[in-house]
XYZ file of C-alpha atoms in Angstrom:
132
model
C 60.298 28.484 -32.270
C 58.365 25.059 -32.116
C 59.399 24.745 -28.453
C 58.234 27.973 -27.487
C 55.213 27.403 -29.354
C 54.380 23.956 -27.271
C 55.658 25.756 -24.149
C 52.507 28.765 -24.535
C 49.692 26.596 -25.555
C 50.643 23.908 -22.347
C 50.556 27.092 -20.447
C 47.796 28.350 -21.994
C 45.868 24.510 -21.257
C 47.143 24.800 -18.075
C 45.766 28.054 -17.012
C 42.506 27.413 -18.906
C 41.968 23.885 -16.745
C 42.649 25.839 -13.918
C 40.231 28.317 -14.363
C 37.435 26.025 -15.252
C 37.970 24.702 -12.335
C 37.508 27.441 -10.048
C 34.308 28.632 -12.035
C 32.864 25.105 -11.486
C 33.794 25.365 -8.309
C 32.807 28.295 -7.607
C 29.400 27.960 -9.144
C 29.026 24.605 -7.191
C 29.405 26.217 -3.499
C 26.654 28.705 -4.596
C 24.194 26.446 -6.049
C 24.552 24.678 -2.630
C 24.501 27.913 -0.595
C 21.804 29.228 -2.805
C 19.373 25.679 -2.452
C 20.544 25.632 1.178
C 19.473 29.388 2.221
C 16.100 29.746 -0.282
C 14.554 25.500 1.308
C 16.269 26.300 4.823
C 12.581 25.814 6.636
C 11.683 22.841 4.004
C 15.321 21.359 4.306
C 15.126 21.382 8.374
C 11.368 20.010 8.263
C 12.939 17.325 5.917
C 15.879 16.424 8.133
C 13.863 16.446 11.553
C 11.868 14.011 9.684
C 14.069 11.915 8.679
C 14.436 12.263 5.467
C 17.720 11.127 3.877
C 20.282 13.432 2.171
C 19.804 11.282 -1.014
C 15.775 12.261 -0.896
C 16.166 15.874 0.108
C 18.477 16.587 -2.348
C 17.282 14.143 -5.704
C 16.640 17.016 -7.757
C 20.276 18.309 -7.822
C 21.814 15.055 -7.512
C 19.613 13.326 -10.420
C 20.855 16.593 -12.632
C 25.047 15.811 -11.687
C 24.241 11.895 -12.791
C 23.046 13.244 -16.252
C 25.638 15.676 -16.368
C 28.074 12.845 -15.500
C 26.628 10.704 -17.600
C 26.800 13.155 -20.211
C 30.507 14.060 -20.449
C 31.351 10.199 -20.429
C 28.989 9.415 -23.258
C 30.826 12.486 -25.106
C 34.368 10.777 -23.950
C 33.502 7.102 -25.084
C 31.634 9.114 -28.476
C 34.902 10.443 -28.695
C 37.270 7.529 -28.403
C 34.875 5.221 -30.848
C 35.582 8.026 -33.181
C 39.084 7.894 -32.976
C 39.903 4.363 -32.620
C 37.699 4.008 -36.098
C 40.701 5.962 -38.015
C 43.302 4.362 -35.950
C 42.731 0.462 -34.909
C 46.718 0.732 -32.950
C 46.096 4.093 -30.774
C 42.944 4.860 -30.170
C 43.163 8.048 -28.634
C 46.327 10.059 -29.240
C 48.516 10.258 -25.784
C 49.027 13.878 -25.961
C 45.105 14.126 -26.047
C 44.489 11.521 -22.684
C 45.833 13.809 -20.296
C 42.900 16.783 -21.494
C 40.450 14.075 -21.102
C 41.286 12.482 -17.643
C 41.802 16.224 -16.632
C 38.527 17.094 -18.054
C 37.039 13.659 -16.084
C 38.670 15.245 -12.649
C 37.451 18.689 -13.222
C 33.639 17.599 -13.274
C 34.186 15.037 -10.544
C 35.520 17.541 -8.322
C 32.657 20.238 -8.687
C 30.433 17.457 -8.385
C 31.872 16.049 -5.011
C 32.017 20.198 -3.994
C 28.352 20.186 -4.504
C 27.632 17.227 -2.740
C 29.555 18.513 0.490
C 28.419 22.159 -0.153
C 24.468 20.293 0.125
C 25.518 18.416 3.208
C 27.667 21.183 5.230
C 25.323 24.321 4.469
C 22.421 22.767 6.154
C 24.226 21.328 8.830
C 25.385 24.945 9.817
C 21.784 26.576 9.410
C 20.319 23.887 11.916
C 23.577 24.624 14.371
C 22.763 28.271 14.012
C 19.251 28.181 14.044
C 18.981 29.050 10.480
C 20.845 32.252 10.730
C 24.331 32.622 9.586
C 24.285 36.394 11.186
């Protein structure tokens, strides 16, 4: 009973990581498409003058860094709080794995979004700006 138990809520973890992570992905491509397609004139006036992909882009990048930022402040809150009841094990090892999985999941949209900002406008300027 306990086994089968442990067995459905690892699935259940499992399945719910997974899916987070295709939302986040998901809504990562089309926050790049979407910036990419609605600044396409501003973006190519900004690259032909040189701008860097750091400057274009400081907006979106400055709001991952807080978002970052963020989720490790709620991590480190987290640990503090644990390692207060427990001096030995600060954070219980069943509960590491959520929170290095957790760690990966945002990483990974984030780096999506970065590459979904740098590929989307390198294909409007090869295309002319159409993707037609």
């Amino acid at each position: 009973m306990e086994r089968e138990r442990t067995a459905r809520d690892l699935t259940g973890a499992v399945f719910g990581t997974i899916a987070a992570l295709l939302v986040l992905i998901g809504g990562a491509l089309g926050t790049a498409e979407f910036t990419t397609r609605n600044r396409s004139t501003e973006l190519f006036v900004q690259f032909a003058s040189g701008w860097r992909f750091t400057r274009r882009f400081r907006r979106i990048l400055l709001a991952e860094v807080i978002l970052a930022v963020a989720g490790l402040g709620i991590l480190v809150a987290e640990i503090a709080r644990r390692s207060q009841y427990r001096s030995s094990d600060p954070v219980e090892p069943s509960m590491l794995p959520v929170f290095l999985a957790g760690v990966a999941v945002v990483a990974l949209s984030s780096g999506v979004l970065i590459a979904g900002l740098h590929l989307f406008p390198t294909r409007s300027r090869r295309t002319g700006g159409s993707d037609d």
